[in-house]
mmCIF file of C-alpha atoms in Angstrom:
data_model
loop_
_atom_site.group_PDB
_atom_site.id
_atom_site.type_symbol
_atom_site.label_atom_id
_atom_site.label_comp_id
_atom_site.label_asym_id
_atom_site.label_seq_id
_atom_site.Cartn_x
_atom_site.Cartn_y
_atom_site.Cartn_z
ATOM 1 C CA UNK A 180 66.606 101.354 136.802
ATOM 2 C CA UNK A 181 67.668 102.374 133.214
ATOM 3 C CA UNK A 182 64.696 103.137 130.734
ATOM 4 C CA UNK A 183 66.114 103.603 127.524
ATOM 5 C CA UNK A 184 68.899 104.325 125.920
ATOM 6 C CA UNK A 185 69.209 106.266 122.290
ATOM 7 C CA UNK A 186 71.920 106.810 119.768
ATOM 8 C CA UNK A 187 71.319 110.133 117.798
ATOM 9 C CA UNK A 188 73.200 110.403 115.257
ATOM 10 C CA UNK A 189 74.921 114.208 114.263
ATOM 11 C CA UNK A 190 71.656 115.214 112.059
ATOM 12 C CA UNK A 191 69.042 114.301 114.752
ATOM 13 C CA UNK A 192 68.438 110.815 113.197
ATOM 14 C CA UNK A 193 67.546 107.909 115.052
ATOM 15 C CA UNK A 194 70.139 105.568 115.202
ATOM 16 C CA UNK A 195 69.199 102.873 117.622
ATOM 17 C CA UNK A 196 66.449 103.347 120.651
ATOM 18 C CA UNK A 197 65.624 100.304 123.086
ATOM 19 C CA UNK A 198 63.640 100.293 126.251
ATOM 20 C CA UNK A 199 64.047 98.134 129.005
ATOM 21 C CA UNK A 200 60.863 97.748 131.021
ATOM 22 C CA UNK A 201 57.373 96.746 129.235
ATOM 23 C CA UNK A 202 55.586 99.091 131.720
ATOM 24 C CA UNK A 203 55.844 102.297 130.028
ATOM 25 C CA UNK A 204 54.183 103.356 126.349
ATOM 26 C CA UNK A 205 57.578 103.171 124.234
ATOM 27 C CA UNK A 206 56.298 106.661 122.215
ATOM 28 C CA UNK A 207 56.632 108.406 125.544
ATOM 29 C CA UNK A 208 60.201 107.375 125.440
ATOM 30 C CA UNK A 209 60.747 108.169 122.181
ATOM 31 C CA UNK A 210 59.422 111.414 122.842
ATOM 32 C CA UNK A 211 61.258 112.046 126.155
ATOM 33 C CA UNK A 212 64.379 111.100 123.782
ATOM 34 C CA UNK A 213 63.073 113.974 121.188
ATOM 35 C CA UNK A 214 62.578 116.654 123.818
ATOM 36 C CA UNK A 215 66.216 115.844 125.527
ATOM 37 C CA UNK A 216 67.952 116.732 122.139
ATOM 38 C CA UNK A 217 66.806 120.244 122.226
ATOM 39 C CA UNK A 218 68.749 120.754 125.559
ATOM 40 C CA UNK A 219 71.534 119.228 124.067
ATOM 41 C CA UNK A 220 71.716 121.380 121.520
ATOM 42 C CA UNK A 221 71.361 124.251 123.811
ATOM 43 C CA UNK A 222 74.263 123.199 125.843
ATOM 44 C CA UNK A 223 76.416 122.748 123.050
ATOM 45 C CA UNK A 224 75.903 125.913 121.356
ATOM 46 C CA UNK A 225 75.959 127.911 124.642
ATOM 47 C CA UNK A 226 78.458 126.633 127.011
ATOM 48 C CA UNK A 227 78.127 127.704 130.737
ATOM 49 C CA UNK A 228 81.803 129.051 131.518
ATOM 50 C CA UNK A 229 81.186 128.018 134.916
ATOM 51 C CA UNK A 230 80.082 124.403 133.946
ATOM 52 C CA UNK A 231 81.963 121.350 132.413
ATOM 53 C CA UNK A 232 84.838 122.586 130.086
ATOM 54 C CA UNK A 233 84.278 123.495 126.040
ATOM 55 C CA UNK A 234 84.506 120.502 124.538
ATOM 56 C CA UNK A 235 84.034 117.763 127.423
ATOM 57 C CA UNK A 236 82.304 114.717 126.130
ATOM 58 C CA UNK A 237 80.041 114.155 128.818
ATOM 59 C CA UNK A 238 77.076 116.471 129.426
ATOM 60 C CA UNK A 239 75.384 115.665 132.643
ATOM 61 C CA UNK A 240 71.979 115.661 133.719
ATOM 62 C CA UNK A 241 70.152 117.797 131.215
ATOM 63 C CA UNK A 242 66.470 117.811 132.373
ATOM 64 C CA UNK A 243 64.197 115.409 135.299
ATOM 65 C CA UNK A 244 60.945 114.699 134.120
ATOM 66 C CA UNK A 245 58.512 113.911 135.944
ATOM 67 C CA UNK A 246 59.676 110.454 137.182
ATOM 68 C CA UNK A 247 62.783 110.390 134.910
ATOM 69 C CA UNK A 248 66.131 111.551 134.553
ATOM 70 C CA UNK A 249 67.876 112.176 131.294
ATOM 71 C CA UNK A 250 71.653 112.224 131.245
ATOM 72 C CA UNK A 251 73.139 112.764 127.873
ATOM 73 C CA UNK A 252 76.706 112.263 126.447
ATOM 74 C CA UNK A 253 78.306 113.565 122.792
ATOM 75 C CA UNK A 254 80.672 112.330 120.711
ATOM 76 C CA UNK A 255 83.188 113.779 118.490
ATOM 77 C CA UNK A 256 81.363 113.198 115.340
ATOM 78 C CA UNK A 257 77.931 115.182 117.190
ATOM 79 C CA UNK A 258 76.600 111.160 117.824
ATOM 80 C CA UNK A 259 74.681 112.129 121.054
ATOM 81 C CA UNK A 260 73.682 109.195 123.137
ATOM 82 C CA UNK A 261 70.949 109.659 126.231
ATOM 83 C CA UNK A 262 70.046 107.695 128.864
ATOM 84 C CA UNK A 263 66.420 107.564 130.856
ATOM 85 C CA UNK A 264 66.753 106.433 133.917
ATOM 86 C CA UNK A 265 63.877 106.422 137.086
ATOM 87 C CA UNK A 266 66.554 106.316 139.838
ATOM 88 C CA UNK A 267 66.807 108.604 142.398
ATOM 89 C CA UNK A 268 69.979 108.921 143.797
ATOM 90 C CA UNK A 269 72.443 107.781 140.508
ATOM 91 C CA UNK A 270 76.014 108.836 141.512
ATOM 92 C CA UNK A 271 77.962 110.584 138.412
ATOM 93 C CA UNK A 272 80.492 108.261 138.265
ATOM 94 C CA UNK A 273 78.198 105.553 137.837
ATOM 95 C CA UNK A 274 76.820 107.187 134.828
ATOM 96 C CA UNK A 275 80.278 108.193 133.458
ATOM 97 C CA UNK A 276 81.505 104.905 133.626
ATOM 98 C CA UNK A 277 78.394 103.308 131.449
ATOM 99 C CA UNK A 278 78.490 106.045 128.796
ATOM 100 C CA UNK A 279 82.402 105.185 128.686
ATOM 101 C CA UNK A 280 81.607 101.082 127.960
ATOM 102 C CA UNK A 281 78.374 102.183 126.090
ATOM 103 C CA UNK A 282 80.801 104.324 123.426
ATOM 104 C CA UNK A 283 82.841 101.196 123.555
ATOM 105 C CA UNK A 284 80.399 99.454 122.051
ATOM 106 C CA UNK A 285 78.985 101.708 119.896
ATOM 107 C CA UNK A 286 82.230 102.627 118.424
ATOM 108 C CA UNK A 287 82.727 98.229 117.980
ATOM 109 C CA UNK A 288 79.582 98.406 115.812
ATOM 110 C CA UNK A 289 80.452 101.315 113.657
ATOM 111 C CA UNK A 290 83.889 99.785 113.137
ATOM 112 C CA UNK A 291 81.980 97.195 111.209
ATOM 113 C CA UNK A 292 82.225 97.588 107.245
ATOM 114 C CA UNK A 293 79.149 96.093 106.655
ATOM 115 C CA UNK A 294 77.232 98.936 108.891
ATOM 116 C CA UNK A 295 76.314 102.453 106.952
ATOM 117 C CA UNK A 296 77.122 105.077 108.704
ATOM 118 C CA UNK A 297 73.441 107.317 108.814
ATOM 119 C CA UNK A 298 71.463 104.339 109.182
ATOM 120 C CA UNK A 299 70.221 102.287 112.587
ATOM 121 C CA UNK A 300 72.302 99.891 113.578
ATOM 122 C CA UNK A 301 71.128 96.779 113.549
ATOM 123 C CA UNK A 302 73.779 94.396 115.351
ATOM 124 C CA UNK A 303 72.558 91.954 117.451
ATOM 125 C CA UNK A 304 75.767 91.674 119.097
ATOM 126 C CA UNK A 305 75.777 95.335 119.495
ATOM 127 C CA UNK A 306 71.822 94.861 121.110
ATOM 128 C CA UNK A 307 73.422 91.960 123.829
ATOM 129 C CA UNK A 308 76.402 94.554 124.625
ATOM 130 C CA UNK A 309 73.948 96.792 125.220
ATOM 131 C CA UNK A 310 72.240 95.008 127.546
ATOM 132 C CA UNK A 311 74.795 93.414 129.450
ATOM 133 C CA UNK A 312 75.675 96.721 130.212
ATOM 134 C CA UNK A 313 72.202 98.284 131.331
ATOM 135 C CA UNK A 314 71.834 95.110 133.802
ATOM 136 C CA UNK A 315 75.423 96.056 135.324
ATOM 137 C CA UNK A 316 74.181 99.738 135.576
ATOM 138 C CA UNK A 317 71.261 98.309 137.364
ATOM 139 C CA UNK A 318 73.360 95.879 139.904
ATOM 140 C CA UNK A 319 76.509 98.282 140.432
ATOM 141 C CA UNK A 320 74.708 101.160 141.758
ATOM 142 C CA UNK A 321 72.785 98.912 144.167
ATOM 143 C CA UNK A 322 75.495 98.111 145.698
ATOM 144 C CA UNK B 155 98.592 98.616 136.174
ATOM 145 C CA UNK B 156 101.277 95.684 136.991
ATOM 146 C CA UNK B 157 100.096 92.882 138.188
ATOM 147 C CA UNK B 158 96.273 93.463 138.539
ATOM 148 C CA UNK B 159 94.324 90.744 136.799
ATOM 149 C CA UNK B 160 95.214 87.874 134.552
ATOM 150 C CA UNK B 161 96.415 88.859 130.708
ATOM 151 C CA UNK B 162 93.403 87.217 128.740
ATOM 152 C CA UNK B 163 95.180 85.695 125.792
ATOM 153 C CA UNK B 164 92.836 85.856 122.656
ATOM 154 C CA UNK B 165 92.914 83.056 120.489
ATOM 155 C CA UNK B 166 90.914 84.446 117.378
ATOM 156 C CA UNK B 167 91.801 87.937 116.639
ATOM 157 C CA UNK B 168 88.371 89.501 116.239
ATOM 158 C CA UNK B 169 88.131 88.365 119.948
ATOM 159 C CA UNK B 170 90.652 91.452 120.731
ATOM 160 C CA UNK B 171 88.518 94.382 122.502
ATOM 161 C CA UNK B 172 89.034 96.731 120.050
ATOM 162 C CA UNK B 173 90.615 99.687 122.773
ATOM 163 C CA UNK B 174 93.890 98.020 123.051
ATOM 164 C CA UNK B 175 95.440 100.198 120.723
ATOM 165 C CA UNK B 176 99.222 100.505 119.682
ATOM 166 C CA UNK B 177 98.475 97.634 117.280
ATOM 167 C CA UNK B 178 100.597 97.185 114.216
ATOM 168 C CA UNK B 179 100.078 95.354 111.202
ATOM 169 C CA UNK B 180 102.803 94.000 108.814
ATOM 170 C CA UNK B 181 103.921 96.292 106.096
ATOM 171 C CA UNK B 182 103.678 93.458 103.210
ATOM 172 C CA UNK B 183 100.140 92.775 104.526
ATOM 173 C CA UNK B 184 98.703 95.735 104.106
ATOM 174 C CA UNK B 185 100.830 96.786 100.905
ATOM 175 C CA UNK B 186 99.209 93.200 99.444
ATOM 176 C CA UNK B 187 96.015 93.948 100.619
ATOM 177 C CA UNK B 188 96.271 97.651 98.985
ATOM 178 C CA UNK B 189 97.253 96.243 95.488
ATOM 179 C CA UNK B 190 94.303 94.053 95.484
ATOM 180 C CA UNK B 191 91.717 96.511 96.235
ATOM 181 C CA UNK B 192 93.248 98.716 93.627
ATOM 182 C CA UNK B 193 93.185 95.759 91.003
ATOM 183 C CA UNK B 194 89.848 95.275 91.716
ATOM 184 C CA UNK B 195 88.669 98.390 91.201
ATOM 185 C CA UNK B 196 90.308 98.796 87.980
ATOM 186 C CA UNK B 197 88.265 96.067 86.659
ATOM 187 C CA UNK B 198 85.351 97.521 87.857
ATOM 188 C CA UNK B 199 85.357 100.799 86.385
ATOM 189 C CA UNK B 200 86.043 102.473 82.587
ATOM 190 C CA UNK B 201 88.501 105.405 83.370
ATOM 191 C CA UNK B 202 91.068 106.918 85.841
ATOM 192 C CA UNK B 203 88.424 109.339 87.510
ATOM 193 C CA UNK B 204 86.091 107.194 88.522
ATOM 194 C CA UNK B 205 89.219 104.274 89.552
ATOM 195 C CA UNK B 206 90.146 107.888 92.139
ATOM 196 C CA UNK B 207 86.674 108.262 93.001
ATOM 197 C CA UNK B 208 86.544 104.525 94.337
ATOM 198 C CA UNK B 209 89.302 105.044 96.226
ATOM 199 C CA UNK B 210 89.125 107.747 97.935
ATOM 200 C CA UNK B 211 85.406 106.561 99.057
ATOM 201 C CA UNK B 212 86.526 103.338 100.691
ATOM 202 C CA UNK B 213 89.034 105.694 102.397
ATOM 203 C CA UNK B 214 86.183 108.032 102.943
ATOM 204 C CA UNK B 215 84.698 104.932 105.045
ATOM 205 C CA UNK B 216 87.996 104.177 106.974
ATOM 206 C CA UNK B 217 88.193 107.668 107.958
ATOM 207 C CA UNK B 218 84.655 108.380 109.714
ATOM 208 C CA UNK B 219 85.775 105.266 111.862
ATOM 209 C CA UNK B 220 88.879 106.212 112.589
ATOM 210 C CA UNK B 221 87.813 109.461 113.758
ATOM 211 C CA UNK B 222 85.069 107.152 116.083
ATOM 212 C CA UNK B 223 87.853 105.058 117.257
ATOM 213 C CA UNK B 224 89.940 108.000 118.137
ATOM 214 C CA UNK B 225 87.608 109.561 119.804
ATOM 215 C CA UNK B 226 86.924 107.026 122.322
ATOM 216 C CA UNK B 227 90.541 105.849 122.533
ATOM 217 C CA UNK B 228 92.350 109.350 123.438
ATOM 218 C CA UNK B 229 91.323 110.027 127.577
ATOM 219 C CA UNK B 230 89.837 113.211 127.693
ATOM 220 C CA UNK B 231 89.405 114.339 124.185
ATOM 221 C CA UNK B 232 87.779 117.398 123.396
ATOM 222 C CA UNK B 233 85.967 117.751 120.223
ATOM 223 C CA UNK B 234 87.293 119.758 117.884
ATOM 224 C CA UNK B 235 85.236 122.474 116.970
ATOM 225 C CA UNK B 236 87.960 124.929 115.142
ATOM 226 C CA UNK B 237 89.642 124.598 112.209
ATOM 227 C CA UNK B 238 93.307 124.806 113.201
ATOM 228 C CA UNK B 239 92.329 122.168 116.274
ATOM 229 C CA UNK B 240 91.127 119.783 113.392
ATOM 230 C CA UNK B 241 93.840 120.342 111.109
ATOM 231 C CA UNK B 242 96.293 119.305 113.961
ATOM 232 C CA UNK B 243 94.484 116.824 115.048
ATOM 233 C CA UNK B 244 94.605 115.255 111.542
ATOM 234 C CA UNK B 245 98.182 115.755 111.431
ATOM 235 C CA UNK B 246 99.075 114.583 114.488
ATOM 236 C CA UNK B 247 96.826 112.110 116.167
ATOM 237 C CA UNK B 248 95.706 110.579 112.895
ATOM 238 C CA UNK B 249 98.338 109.892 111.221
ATOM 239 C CA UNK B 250 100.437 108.536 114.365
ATOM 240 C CA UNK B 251 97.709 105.651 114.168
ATOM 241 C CA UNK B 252 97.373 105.066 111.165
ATOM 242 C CA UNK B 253 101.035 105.409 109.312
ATOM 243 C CA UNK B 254 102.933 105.242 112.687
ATOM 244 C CA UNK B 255 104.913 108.953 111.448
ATOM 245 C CA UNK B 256 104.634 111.967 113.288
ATOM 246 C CA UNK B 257 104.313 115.221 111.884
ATOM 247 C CA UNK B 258 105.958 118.993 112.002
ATOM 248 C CA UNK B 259 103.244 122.106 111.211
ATOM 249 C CA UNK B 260 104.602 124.612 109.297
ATOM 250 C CA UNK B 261 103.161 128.003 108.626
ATOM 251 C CA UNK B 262 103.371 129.654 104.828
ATOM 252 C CA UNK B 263 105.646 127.355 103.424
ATOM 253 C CA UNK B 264 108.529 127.850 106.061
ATOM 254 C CA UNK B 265 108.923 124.693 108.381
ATOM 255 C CA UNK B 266 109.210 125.074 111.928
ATOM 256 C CA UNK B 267 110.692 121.743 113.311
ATOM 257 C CA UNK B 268 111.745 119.023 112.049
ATOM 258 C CA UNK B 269 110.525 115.313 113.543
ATOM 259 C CA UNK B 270 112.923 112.189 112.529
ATOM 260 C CA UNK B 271 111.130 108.880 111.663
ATOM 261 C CA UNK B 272 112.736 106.594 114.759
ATOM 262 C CA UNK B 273 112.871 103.803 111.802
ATOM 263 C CA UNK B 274 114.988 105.268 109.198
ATOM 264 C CA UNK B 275 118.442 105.284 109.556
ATOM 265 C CA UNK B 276 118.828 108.690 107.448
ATOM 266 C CA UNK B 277 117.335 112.299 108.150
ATOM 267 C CA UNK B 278 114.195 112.619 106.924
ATOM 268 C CA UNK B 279 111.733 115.011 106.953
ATOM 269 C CA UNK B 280 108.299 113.888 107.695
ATOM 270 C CA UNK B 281 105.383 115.737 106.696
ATOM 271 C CA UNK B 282 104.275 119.252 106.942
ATOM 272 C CA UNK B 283 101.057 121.383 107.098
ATOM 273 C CA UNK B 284 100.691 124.499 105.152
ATOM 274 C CA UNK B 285 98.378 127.125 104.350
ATOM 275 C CA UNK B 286 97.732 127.830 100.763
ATOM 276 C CA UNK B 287 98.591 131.444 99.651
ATOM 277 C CA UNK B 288 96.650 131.217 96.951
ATOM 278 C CA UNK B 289 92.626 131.331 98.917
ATOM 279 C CA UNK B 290 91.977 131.523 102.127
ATOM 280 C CA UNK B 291 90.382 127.775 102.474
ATOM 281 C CA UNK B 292 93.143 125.573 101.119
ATOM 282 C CA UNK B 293 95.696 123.938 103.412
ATOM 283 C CA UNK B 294 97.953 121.044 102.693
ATOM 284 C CA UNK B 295 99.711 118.230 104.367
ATOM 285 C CA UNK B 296 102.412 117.396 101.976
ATOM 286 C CA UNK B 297 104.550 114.048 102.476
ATOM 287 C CA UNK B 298 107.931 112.635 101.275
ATOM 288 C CA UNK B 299 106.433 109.178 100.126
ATOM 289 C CA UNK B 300 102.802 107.657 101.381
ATOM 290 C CA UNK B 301 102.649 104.644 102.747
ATOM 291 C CA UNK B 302 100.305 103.286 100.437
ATOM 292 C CA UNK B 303 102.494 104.978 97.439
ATOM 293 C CA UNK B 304 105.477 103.051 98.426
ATOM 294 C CA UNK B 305 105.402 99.798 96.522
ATOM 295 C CA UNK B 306 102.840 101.459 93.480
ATOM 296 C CA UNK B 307 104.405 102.709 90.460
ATOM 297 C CA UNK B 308 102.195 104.304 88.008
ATOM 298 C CA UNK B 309 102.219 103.059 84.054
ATOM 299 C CA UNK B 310 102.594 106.251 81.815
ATOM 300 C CA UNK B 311 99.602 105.482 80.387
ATOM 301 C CA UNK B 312 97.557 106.030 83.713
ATOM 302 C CA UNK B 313 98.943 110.027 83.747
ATOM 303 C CA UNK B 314 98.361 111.710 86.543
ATOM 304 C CA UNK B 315 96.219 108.979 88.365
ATOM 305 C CA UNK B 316 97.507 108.840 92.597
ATOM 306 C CA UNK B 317 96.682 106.440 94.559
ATOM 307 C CA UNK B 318 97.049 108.889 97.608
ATOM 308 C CA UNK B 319 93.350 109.207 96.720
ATOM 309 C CA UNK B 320 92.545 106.684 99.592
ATOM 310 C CA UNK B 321 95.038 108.807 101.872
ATOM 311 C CA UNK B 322 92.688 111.774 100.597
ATOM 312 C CA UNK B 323 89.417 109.764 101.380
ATOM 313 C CA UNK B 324 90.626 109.449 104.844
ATOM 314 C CA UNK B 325 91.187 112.997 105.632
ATOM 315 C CA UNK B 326 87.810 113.582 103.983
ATOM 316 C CA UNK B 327 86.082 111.003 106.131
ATOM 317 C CA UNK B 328 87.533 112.528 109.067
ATOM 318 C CA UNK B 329 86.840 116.556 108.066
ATOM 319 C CA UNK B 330 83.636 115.273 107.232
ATOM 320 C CA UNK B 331 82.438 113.089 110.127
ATOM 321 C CA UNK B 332 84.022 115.804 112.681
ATOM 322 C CA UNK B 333 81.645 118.644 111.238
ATOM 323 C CA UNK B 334 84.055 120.425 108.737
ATOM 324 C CA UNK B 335 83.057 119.661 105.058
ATOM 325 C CA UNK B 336 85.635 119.657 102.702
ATOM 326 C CA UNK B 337 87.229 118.832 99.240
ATOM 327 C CA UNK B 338 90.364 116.632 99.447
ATOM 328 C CA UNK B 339 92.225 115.734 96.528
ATOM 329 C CA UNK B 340 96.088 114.124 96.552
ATOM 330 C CA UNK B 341 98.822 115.412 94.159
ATOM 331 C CA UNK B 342 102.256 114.858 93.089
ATOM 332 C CA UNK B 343 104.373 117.555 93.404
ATOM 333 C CA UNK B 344 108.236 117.148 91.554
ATOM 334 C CA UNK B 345 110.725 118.458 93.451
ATOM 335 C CA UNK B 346 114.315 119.221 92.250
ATOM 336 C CA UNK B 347 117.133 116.387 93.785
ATOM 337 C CA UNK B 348 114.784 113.527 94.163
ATOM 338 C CA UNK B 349 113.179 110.849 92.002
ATOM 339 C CA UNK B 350 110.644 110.431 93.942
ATOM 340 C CA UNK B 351 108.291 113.016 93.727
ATOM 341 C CA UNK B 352 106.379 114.502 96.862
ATOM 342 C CA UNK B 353 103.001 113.697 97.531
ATOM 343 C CA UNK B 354 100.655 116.716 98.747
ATOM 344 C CA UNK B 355 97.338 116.085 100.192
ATOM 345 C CA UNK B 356 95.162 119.382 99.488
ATOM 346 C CA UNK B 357 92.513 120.180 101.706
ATOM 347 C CA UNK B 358 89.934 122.672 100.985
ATOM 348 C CA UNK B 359 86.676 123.567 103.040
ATOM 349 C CA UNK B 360 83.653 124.538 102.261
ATOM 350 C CA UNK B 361 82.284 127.796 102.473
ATOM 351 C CA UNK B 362 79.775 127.080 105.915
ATOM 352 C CA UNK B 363 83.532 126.037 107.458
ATOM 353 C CA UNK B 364 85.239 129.370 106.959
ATOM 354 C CA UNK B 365 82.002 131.284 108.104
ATOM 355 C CA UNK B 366 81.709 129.606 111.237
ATOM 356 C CA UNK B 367 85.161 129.684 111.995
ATOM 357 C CA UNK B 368 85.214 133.889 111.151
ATOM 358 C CA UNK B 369 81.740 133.845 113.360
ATOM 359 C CA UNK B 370 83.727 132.035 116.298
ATOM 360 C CA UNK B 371 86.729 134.788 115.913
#
């Protein structure tokens, strides 16, 4: 069951949050958002040799809360987006495969001329992508 | 894949999913399209500067998308974090997308290989990259004729107004958006034998660039 997911863009800016269940207080998922960016950081500036190659888009699980896992993912221009999930057993490819639509989308809405690049994105068709993608998360690795 | 799936055909255009790349635009389309954004910005503004300025900012805003687009296209790219790796990727992957040319590198002023444009019947060479003797920070891409350039001329009036200036905003939106500030301005440069001057795109960083890259070693 995805959470949230977060666009941050490459100066720690905000660049488009949603939540997808009305249980939880939506500040503790911003602020689960805020702490995950300091471990993104950290793996960025100090790569494990060992771990994922220099470079590699996809970062991995960076830290389980409490009831939460954060998985985070970076792009070429340092646009880092994270994902909150509560499942337990999420299989990697799984979450490769939805960053890989999720930067599909967010590269459609950026491609738009109209949209300024710093500031939240605000597409509504961008919001629906979004979602149609979280639900597929949801049903995919259920099955 | 052959075979796999039914070949959605997309009636309206903006229907495409933008990942299908290899797509290619007509020549006269984009030339027309060029002209009219340059005509329109010459009624906007007062003098040449701030006609280059405009420019090179819309191609500032091509170029940080571009660079998104790229990105997520390319399987398995690695972000570029030095300053070589940037400079080629400029050279190579950007400019294959975007002006359908590929590129040779050559280092202080010497060129290494030589690539030959698949279109033209005649040799040509294609572009180079070059470090600048003069400072450390200033490297240049340097081009027979840019695409945009190709069906401009310039009144003698305008003097040394290029519109390579929205060639220059693109490399600027890239640098920029990839994490390596920089000044990029586009020059002619007369060359002996040819009418046709050569256009050179000069790149220079800022000083944060050339720390980080002597901090990385």
């Amino acid at each position: 069951m995805i959470v949230c997911v977060a666009v941050v863009g490459h100066q720690n800016n905000p660049l488009y949050i949603q939540s997808f269940t009305e249980a939880d207080d939506a500040l503790k998922l911003h602020h689960i958002v805020h702490c995950s960016l300091d471990v993104v950081d950290e793996r960025v500036n100090n790569p494990r040799k060992s771990g994922p190659t220099l470079n590699d888009t996809f970062l991995g699980l960076l830290y389980p809360t409490e009831n939460y896992k954060v998985y985070g993912y970076l792009t070429n221009t340092k646009v880092k987006f994270i994902l909150v999930t509560t499942d337990l057993d999420v299989r990697d490819a799984d979450v490769r495969n939805f960053f890989r639509r999720f930067h599909s989308a967010y590269v459609d809405a950026v491609s738009n001329p109209f949209h300024v690049p710093g500031k939240k994105i605000t597409s509504r068709t961008f919001a629906e992508r979004v979602s149609t993608i979280v639900k597929s998360f949801g049903l995919s690795s259920a099955g | 894949m052959i075979g796999v799936g039914k070949i959605k055909q997309y009636t309206n255009v903006l229907d495409k999913p933008l990942s299908k790349g290899k797509q290619e635009v007509s020549l006269s389309a984009f030339a027309f399209l060029f002209s009219e954004m340059v005509q329109y910005n010459q009624t906007q503004v007062d003098n040449i500067a701030e006609l280059e300025r405009r420019l090179e900012d819309a191609g500032y805003a091509v170029g940080a998308r571009v660079l998104e687009l790229l990105c997520h296209r390319e399987k398995g790219n690695r972000r570029e974090t030095r300053l070589l790796g940037i400079l080629s990727f400029v050279h190579s992957t950007v400019w294959k997308v975007l002006f359908g040319k590929a590129l040779e590198i050559g280092c202080g002023g010497t060129l290494v290989r030589r690539v030959l444009m698949e279109e033209s019947d005649r040799c040509q060479v294609a572009d180079s990259l070059e470090k600048g003797t003069e400072h450390e920070d200033e490297y240049m891409i340097s081009e027979k004729e840019l695409l945009v350039n190709r069906f401009i001329s310039i009144p003698k009036d305008m003097g040394t107004f290029n519109c390579g200036a929205f060639v220059a905003g693109i490399v600027r939106g890239v640098l920029d958006s990839a994490g390596f500030p920089a000044v990029v301005t586009a020059h002619f440069v007369p060359v002996e034998g040819q009418l046709r001057p050569r256009t050179t795109i000069l790149i220079k960083f800022a000083e944060e660039v050339l720390r980080r890259e002597a901090r990385l070693g």
